[in-house]
């Protein structure tokens, strides 16, 4: 009996131990499954919340560049929503400040840089060869980057959009409006490579019409007044290209040219609205928006920036400044659109 009892007791303990082992193994399996599920949820949440930081360096504040930046941001928000954040900084017209801003973006390891205007692009080119750089409000990338460029893709880590309006058509506009003029002054900032490119191209076209052309270059805003005054006294018409320094001083220029009775034909709408009579202009918001769409493709891996071609505005518009035209007694053809004030 004692032996039988011992055997029964041993059997009961084995069953109990087996049950405990089974419970422990089941609990371990359940825990592992829960951890796997939690990891999957975390990964899914991480993918959904993927965030991109985009640094924006804008050379100076004026209507054209502001519109390009706004278009860029709107496009990225439309494409990526809350997944993108912007570090927007303005250099207030100082090229050295552009370099400081770009260096801060590089230090922060942003995901992409928007360089709005030539000096910003040049600083970005010098600052990094790994972070994707998109330029906008750039007239000629070859002049801006000091490279041989005839269109297409630049290669490397740089692409973007151009604000180049057809320069020969701007010359045609001057001849259309002022066929009897003799002396054309071309006013531009010598620190802006794109401005020199434009006046050189336009001058060649104007000289084919028989005009006498003189370039008037100013170094910065400190001598723009004296140079503009000289140009006004010797010119029948003034041409001002897409030029950031000029765009930031339109009130000063208007106070010189309007009293002198000298009309200004401008390279873009912002300058024309401040001191010009007419322009063949693009939409800076449009090229900014296109740049933002390019940025979204780069950030999400849909496109390789080294293979992205430089994009141009899809259309140009003949515009005129109604108030200045009226004051100077200038009547424009019917296919011109008044700039909204």
Coordinates of C-alpha atoms in Angstrom, one line a residue:
X1 CA 0.0 0.0 0.0
X2 CA 2.8 2.4 0.8
X3 CA 4.4 1.6 -2.5
X4 CA 1.2 2.1 -4.4
X5 CA 0.6 5.4 -2.6
X6 CA 4.1 6.7 -3.5
X7 CA 3.6 5.8 -7.1
X8 CA 0.3 7.7 -7.3
X9 CA 1.8 10.7 -5.6
X10 CA 4.7 10.7 -8.1
X11 CA 2.4 10.5 -11.0
X12 CA 0.3 13.5 -9.7
X13 CA 3.5 15.6 -9.4
X14 CA 4.6 14.9 -12.9
X15 CA 1.2 15.9 -14.3
X16 CA 1.4 19.1 -12.3
X17 CA 4.9 19.9 -13.5
X18 CA 3.9 19.2 -17.1
X19 CA 1.0 21.6 -16.8
X20 CA 3.2 24.3 -15.3
X21 CA 5.7 23.9 -18.1
X22 CA 2.9 24.1 -20.7
X23 CA 1.6 27.3 -19.2
X24 CA 5.0 28.9 -19.1
X25 CA 5.7 28.0 -22.7
X26 CA 2.3 29.3 -23.8
X27 CA 2.9 32.6 -22.0
X28 CA 6.3 33.0 -23.6
X29 CA 4.8 32.4 -27.0
X30 CA 2.0 34.9 -26.4
X31 CA 4.5 37.5 -25.2
X32 CA 6.7 37.0 -28.2
X33 CA 3.7 37.4 -30.5
X34 CA 2.7 40.6 -28.7
X35 CA 6.2 42.0 -29.0
X36 CA 6.3 41.2 -32.7
X37 CA 2.9 42.9 -33.2
X38 CA 4.0 46.0 -31.2
X39 CA 7.2 46.2 -33.3
X40 CA 5.2 46.0 -36.5
X41 CA 2.8 48.7 -35.3
X42 CA 5.7 50.9 -34.4
X43 CA 7.3 50.5 -37.8
X44 CA 4.0 51.3 -39.5
X45 CA 3.6 54.4 -37.4
X46 CA 7.2 55.4 -38.1
X47 CA 6.5 55.1 -41.9
X48 CA 3.3 57.1 -41.6
X49 CA 5.0 59.8 -39.6
X50 CA 8.2 60.0 -41.8
X51 CA 9.3 63.6 -41.5
X52 CA 11.5 65.6 -43.9
X53 CA 13.2 68.9 -43.0
X54 CA 13.8 71.3 -45.9
X55 CA 16.0 74.3 -45.5
X56 CA 15.1 77.4 -47.5
X57 CA 17.7 80.1 -48.2
X58 CA 16.2 83.1 -49.9
X59 CA 18.6 85.9 -50.9
X60 CA 16.3 88.9 -50.3
X61 CA 12.7 89.7 -49.6
X62 CA 10.8 91.0 -52.6
X63 CA 7.6 90.0 -54.4
X64 CA 9.1 87.7 -57.0
X65 CA 11.3 85.6 -54.7
X66 CA 8.5 85.6 -52.0
X67 CA 6.1 84.2 -54.6
X68 CA 8.6 81.4 -55.6
X69 CA 9.1 80.4 -52.0
X70 CA 5.4 80.3 -51.4
X71 CA 4.8 78.2 -54.4
X72 CA 7.5 75.8 -53.3
X73 CA 6.1 75.4 -49.9
X74 CA 2.5 75.0 -51.2
X75 CA 3.5 72.2 -53.6
X76 CA 5.4 70.3 -50.9
X77 CA 2.5 70.5 -48.5
X78 CA 0.1 69.4 -51.2
X79 CA 2.3 66.4 -52.0
X80 CA 3.5 65.4 -48.5
X81 CA 1.2 67.1 -46.0
X82 CA 2.5 67.3 -42.4
X83 CA 5.4 65.0 -43.2
X84 CA 7.5 68.1 -44.3
X85 CA 8.7 71.0 -42.1
X86 CA 10.5 74.1 -43.4
X87 CA 13.5 76.0 -42.0
X88 CA 13.0 79.3 -43.9
X89 CA 15.7 81.9 -43.7
X90 CA 16.3 85.2 -45.5
X91 CA 19.8 86.6 -46.1
X92 CA 18.6 90.2 -46.5
X93 CA 20.6 90.6 -49.7
X94 CA 23.9 89.6 -48.2
X95 CA 25.8 86.9 -50.0
X96 CA 28.0 86.1 -47.0
X97 CA 24.8 85.5 -45.0
X98 CA 23.7 83.0 -47.6
X99 CA 26.9 81.0 -46.9
X100 CA 26.2 81.1 -43.1
X101 CA 22.6 79.9 -43.6
X102 CA 23.7 77.1 -45.9
X103 CA 26.4 76.0 -43.5
X104 CA 23.8 75.8 -40.7
X105 CA 21.6 73.6 -43.0
X106 CA 24.5 71.3 -43.7
X107 CA 25.3 71.1 -39.9
X108 CA 21.7 70.2 -39.2
X109 CA 21.8 67.6 -42.0
X110 CA 18.5 68.8 -43.6
X111 CA 17.0 66.5 -46.2
X112 CA 16.9 69.1 -49.0
X113 CA 17.9 72.7 -49.6
X114 CA 16.0 75.3 -51.7
X115 CA 18.3 78.0 -52.9
X116 CA 16.1 81.0 -54.0
X117 CA 18.2 83.3 -56.2
X118 CA 21.7 83.1 -57.6
X119 CA 23.7 84.0 -54.5
X120 CA 21.9 81.4 -52.5
X121 CA 22.5 78.7 -55.1
X122 CA 26.2 79.6 -55.3
X123 CA 26.5 79.3 -51.5
X124 CA 24.7 76.0 -51.5
X125 CA 27.0 74.7 -54.3
X126 CA 30.0 75.6 -52.2
X127 CA 28.5 74.2 -49.0
X128 CA 27.6 70.7 -49.9
X129 CA 27.9 68.1 -52.6
X130 CA 25.7 65.5 -50.9
X131 CA 22.5 67.2 -49.8
X132 CA 20.1 67.7 -52.7
X133 CA 19.9 71.3 -53.8
X134 CA 17.1 72.8 -55.9
X135 CA 17.5 76.3 -57.2
X136 CA 14.7 78.6 -58.2
X137 CA 14.6 82.2 -59.5
X138 CA 17.8 81.3 -61.4
X139 CA 18.0 82.9 -64.8
X140 CA 21.0 81.0 -66.2
X141 CA 22.5 78.0 -64.4
X142 CA 25.7 78.1 -66.4
X143 CA 26.5 81.7 -65.4
X144 CA 25.3 81.1 -61.8
X145 CA 27.4 77.9 -61.2
X146 CA 30.3 78.8 -63.6
X147 CA 29.8 75.7 -65.6
X148 CA 29.1 74.8 -69.3
X149 CA 25.4 74.3 -69.4
X150 CA 23.1 74.3 -72.4
X151 CA 20.0 72.8 -70.8
X152 CA 18.9 69.4 -69.5
X153 CA 20.3 68.0 -66.3
X154 CA 23.2 69.5 -64.5
X155 CA 24.2 66.3 -62.7
X156 CA 25.4 65.8 -59.2
X157 CA 23.2 67.1 -56.4
X158 CA 21.8 70.2 -58.1
X159 CA 18.7 70.8 -60.2
X160 CA 15.8 73.3 -60.1
X161 CA 13.8 75.8 -62.1
X162 CA 14.7 78.9 -64.2
X163 CA 13.0 82.3 -64.3
X164 CA 14.4 83.0 -67.8
X165 CA 11.8 84.8 -70.0
X166 CA 12.7 84.8 -73.7
X167 CA 15.3 87.6 -73.9
X168 CA 14.9 88.2 -77.6
X169 CA 11.2 88.8 -77.1
X170 CA 12.0 91.4 -74.4
X171 CA 14.0 93.2 -77.0
X172 CA 11.1 92.9 -79.4
X173 CA 8.9 94.4 -76.8
X174 CA 11.2 97.5 -76.5
X175 CA 11.1 97.9 -80.3
X176 CA 7.3 97.4 -80.4
X177 CA 6.7 100.1 -77.8
X178 CA 9.6 102.5 -78.6
X179 CA 10.5 102.2 -82.3
X180 CA 11.7 105.8 -82.5
X181 CA 14.1 105.6 -79.5
X182 CA 17.8 105.8 -80.1
X183 CA 19.7 105.3 -76.9
X184 CA 18.8 102.3 -74.6
X185 CA 20.4 102.1 -71.2
X186 CA 20.8 98.7 -69.6
X187 CA 20.9 98.9 -65.8
X188 CA 22.0 96.0 -63.7
X189 CA 23.9 94.9 -60.6
X190 CA 27.4 93.8 -61.4
X191 CA 27.4 91.4 -58.4
X192 CA 24.7 89.3 -60.1
X193 CA 26.1 87.0 -62.8
X194 CA 22.6 86.3 -64.2
X195 CA 21.9 90.0 -64.7
X196 CA 25.1 90.5 -66.8
X197 CA 24.0 87.5 -68.9
X198 CA 20.6 89.0 -69.5
X199 CA 21.8 92.5 -70.5
X200 CA 24.4 91.0 -72.8
X201 CA 21.9 88.9 -74.6
X202 CA 19.3 91.7 -74.8
X203 CA 21.8 94.2 -76.0
X204 CA 22.8 92.0 -78.9
X205 CA 19.2 91.8 -80.0
X206 CA 18.6 95.5 -79.5
X207 CA 21.6 96.4 -81.6
X208 CA 20.1 94.4 -84.5
X209 CA 17.3 96.9 -84.4
X210 CA 19.8 99.7 -84.7
X211 CA 19.7 101.0 -81.2
X212 CA 22.7 102.4 -79.4
X213 CA 23.1 100.5 -76.2
X214 CA 25.0 101.4 -73.0
X215 CA 25.4 99.2 -70.0
X216 CA 25.2 100.9 -66.6
X217 CA 26.4 98.6 -63.8
X218 CA 26.1 99.3 -60.1
X219 CA 27.9 97.3 -57.5
X220 CA 25.2 97.3 -54.8
X221 CA 22.4 99.4 -53.3
X222 CA 24.9 102.0 -52.2
X223 CA 25.6 103.3 -55.7
X224 CA 22.4 102.4 -57.5
X225 CA 21.1 106.0 -57.2
X226 CA 24.1 107.7 -58.8
X227 CA 24.4 105.1 -61.6
X228 CA 20.6 105.3 -62.3
X229 CA 20.8 109.1 -62.4
X230 CA 23.6 108.9 -65.0
X231 CA 21.6 106.4 -67.0
X232 CA 18.5 108.5 -67.0
X233 CA 20.3 111.6 -68.3
X234 CA 21.7 109.7 -71.3
X235 CA 18.9 107.2 -72.3
X236 CA 15.6 107.3 -74.1
X237 CA 14.5 104.0 -72.6
X238 CA 15.9 101.9 -69.7
X239 CA 16.0 98.1 -69.6
X240 CA 16.3 96.4 -66.2
X241 CA 16.7 92.6 -66.3
X242 CA 15.5 90.2 -63.6
X243 CA 17.8 91.6 -60.9
X244 CA 17.4 91.1 -57.2
X245 CA 19.1 94.4 -56.1
X246 CA 17.0 96.4 -58.5
X247 CA 13.9 94.6 -57.4
X248 CA 14.6 95.7 -53.9
X249 CA 15.0 99.3 -54.9
X250 CA 12.1 100.0 -57.2
X251 CA 10.8 103.0 -55.3
X252 CA 14.2 104.7 -55.5
X253 CA 14.5 103.9 -59.2
X254 CA 11.0 105.2 -59.9
X255 CA 11.8 108.5 -58.2
X256 CA 14.7 108.9 -60.6
X257 CA 13.2 107.7 -63.9
X258 CA 9.6 108.9 -63.7
X259 CA 10.4 112.6 -63.1
X260 CA 13.0 112.4 -65.9
X261 CA 10.3 111.0 -68.3
X262 CA 12.4 107.9 -69.1
X263 CA 10.3 104.7 -69.4
X264 CA 11.6 101.4 -68.0
X265 CA 11.1 98.0 -69.5
X266 CA 11.7 95.3 -66.9
X267 CA 12.6 91.7 -66.9
X268 CA 9.9 90.7 -64.4
X269 CA 6.6 91.8 -62.9
X270 CA 7.9 92.9 -59.5
X271 CA 10.3 95.4 -61.0
X272 CA 7.7 96.6 -63.5
X273 CA 5.0 97.1 -60.8
X274 CA 7.5 99.3 -58.9
X275 CA 9.1 101.4 -61.6
X276 CA 8.4 100.0 -65.1
X277 CA 6.0 100.5 -68.0
X278 CA 6.0 97.0 -69.4
X279 CA 7.4 93.5 -68.9
X280 CA 7.4 90.1 -70.5
X281 CA 7.0 88.2 -67.3
X282 CA 6.7 84.6 -65.9
X283 CA 4.8 83.5 -62.8
X284 CA 7.3 83.1 -60.0
X285 CA 4.7 81.2 -58.0
X286 CA 4.4 78.7 -60.8
X287 CA 8.2 78.0 -61.0
X288 CA 8.3 77.8 -57.2
X289 CA 5.4 75.3 -57.3
X290 CA 7.2 73.2 -60.0
X291 CA 10.3 73.2 -57.8
X292 CA 8.3 71.9 -54.8
X293 CA 6.9 69.1 -56.9
X294 CA 10.5 68.2 -57.9
X295 CA 11.5 68.3 -54.2
X296 CA 8.7 65.8 -53.3
X297 CA 9.9 63.4 -55.9
X298 CA 13.4 63.6 -54.5
X299 CA 12.5 63.2 -50.9
X300 CA 10.3 60.2 -51.5
X301 CA 12.8 58.5 -53.7
X302 CA 10.8 58.7 -56.8
X303 CA 13.4 60.7 -58.7
X304 CA 17.2 61.0 -58.8
X305 CA 18.2 64.7 -58.7
X306 CA 21.3 64.0 -60.8
X307 CA 18.9 63.1 -63.7
X308 CA 16.4 65.9 -63.2
X309 CA 16.4 68.5 -66.0
X310 CA 16.1 72.2 -65.3
X311 CA 12.5 73.3 -65.7
X312 CA 11.2 76.5 -67.2
X313 CA 8.0 78.5 -66.9
X314 CA 5.3 77.1 -69.1
X315 CA 4.2 80.5 -70.4
X316 CA 5.0 84.2 -70.4
X317 CA 2.7 87.2 -70.4
X318 CA 3.0 90.7 -71.8
X319 CA 2.1 93.0 -68.9
X320 CA 2.0 96.8 -68.3
X321 CA 1.9 99.2 -65.4
X322 CA -1.2 101.2 -66.0
X323 CA -0.4 104.2 -63.7
X324 CA 3.1 104.8 -65.0
X325 CA 2.0 104.4 -68.6
X326 CA -0.7 106.9 -68.1
X327 CA 1.7 109.4 -66.5
X328 CA 4.2 109.1 -69.3
X329 CA 1.5 109.1 -72.0
X330 CA 2.3 105.6 -73.2
X331 CA -0.4 103.5 -74.9
X332 CA 0.3 99.7 -75.1
X333 CA -1.2 97.3 -77.6
X334 CA -4.3 95.3 -76.8
X335 CA -2.5 92.1 -76.1
X336 CA -0.9 93.5 -72.9
X337 CA -2.4 92.7 -69.5
X338 CA -2.5 95.3 -66.8
X339 CA -0.6 94.4 -63.6
X340 CA -3.0 94.1 -60.7
X341 CA -2.2 96.6 -57.9

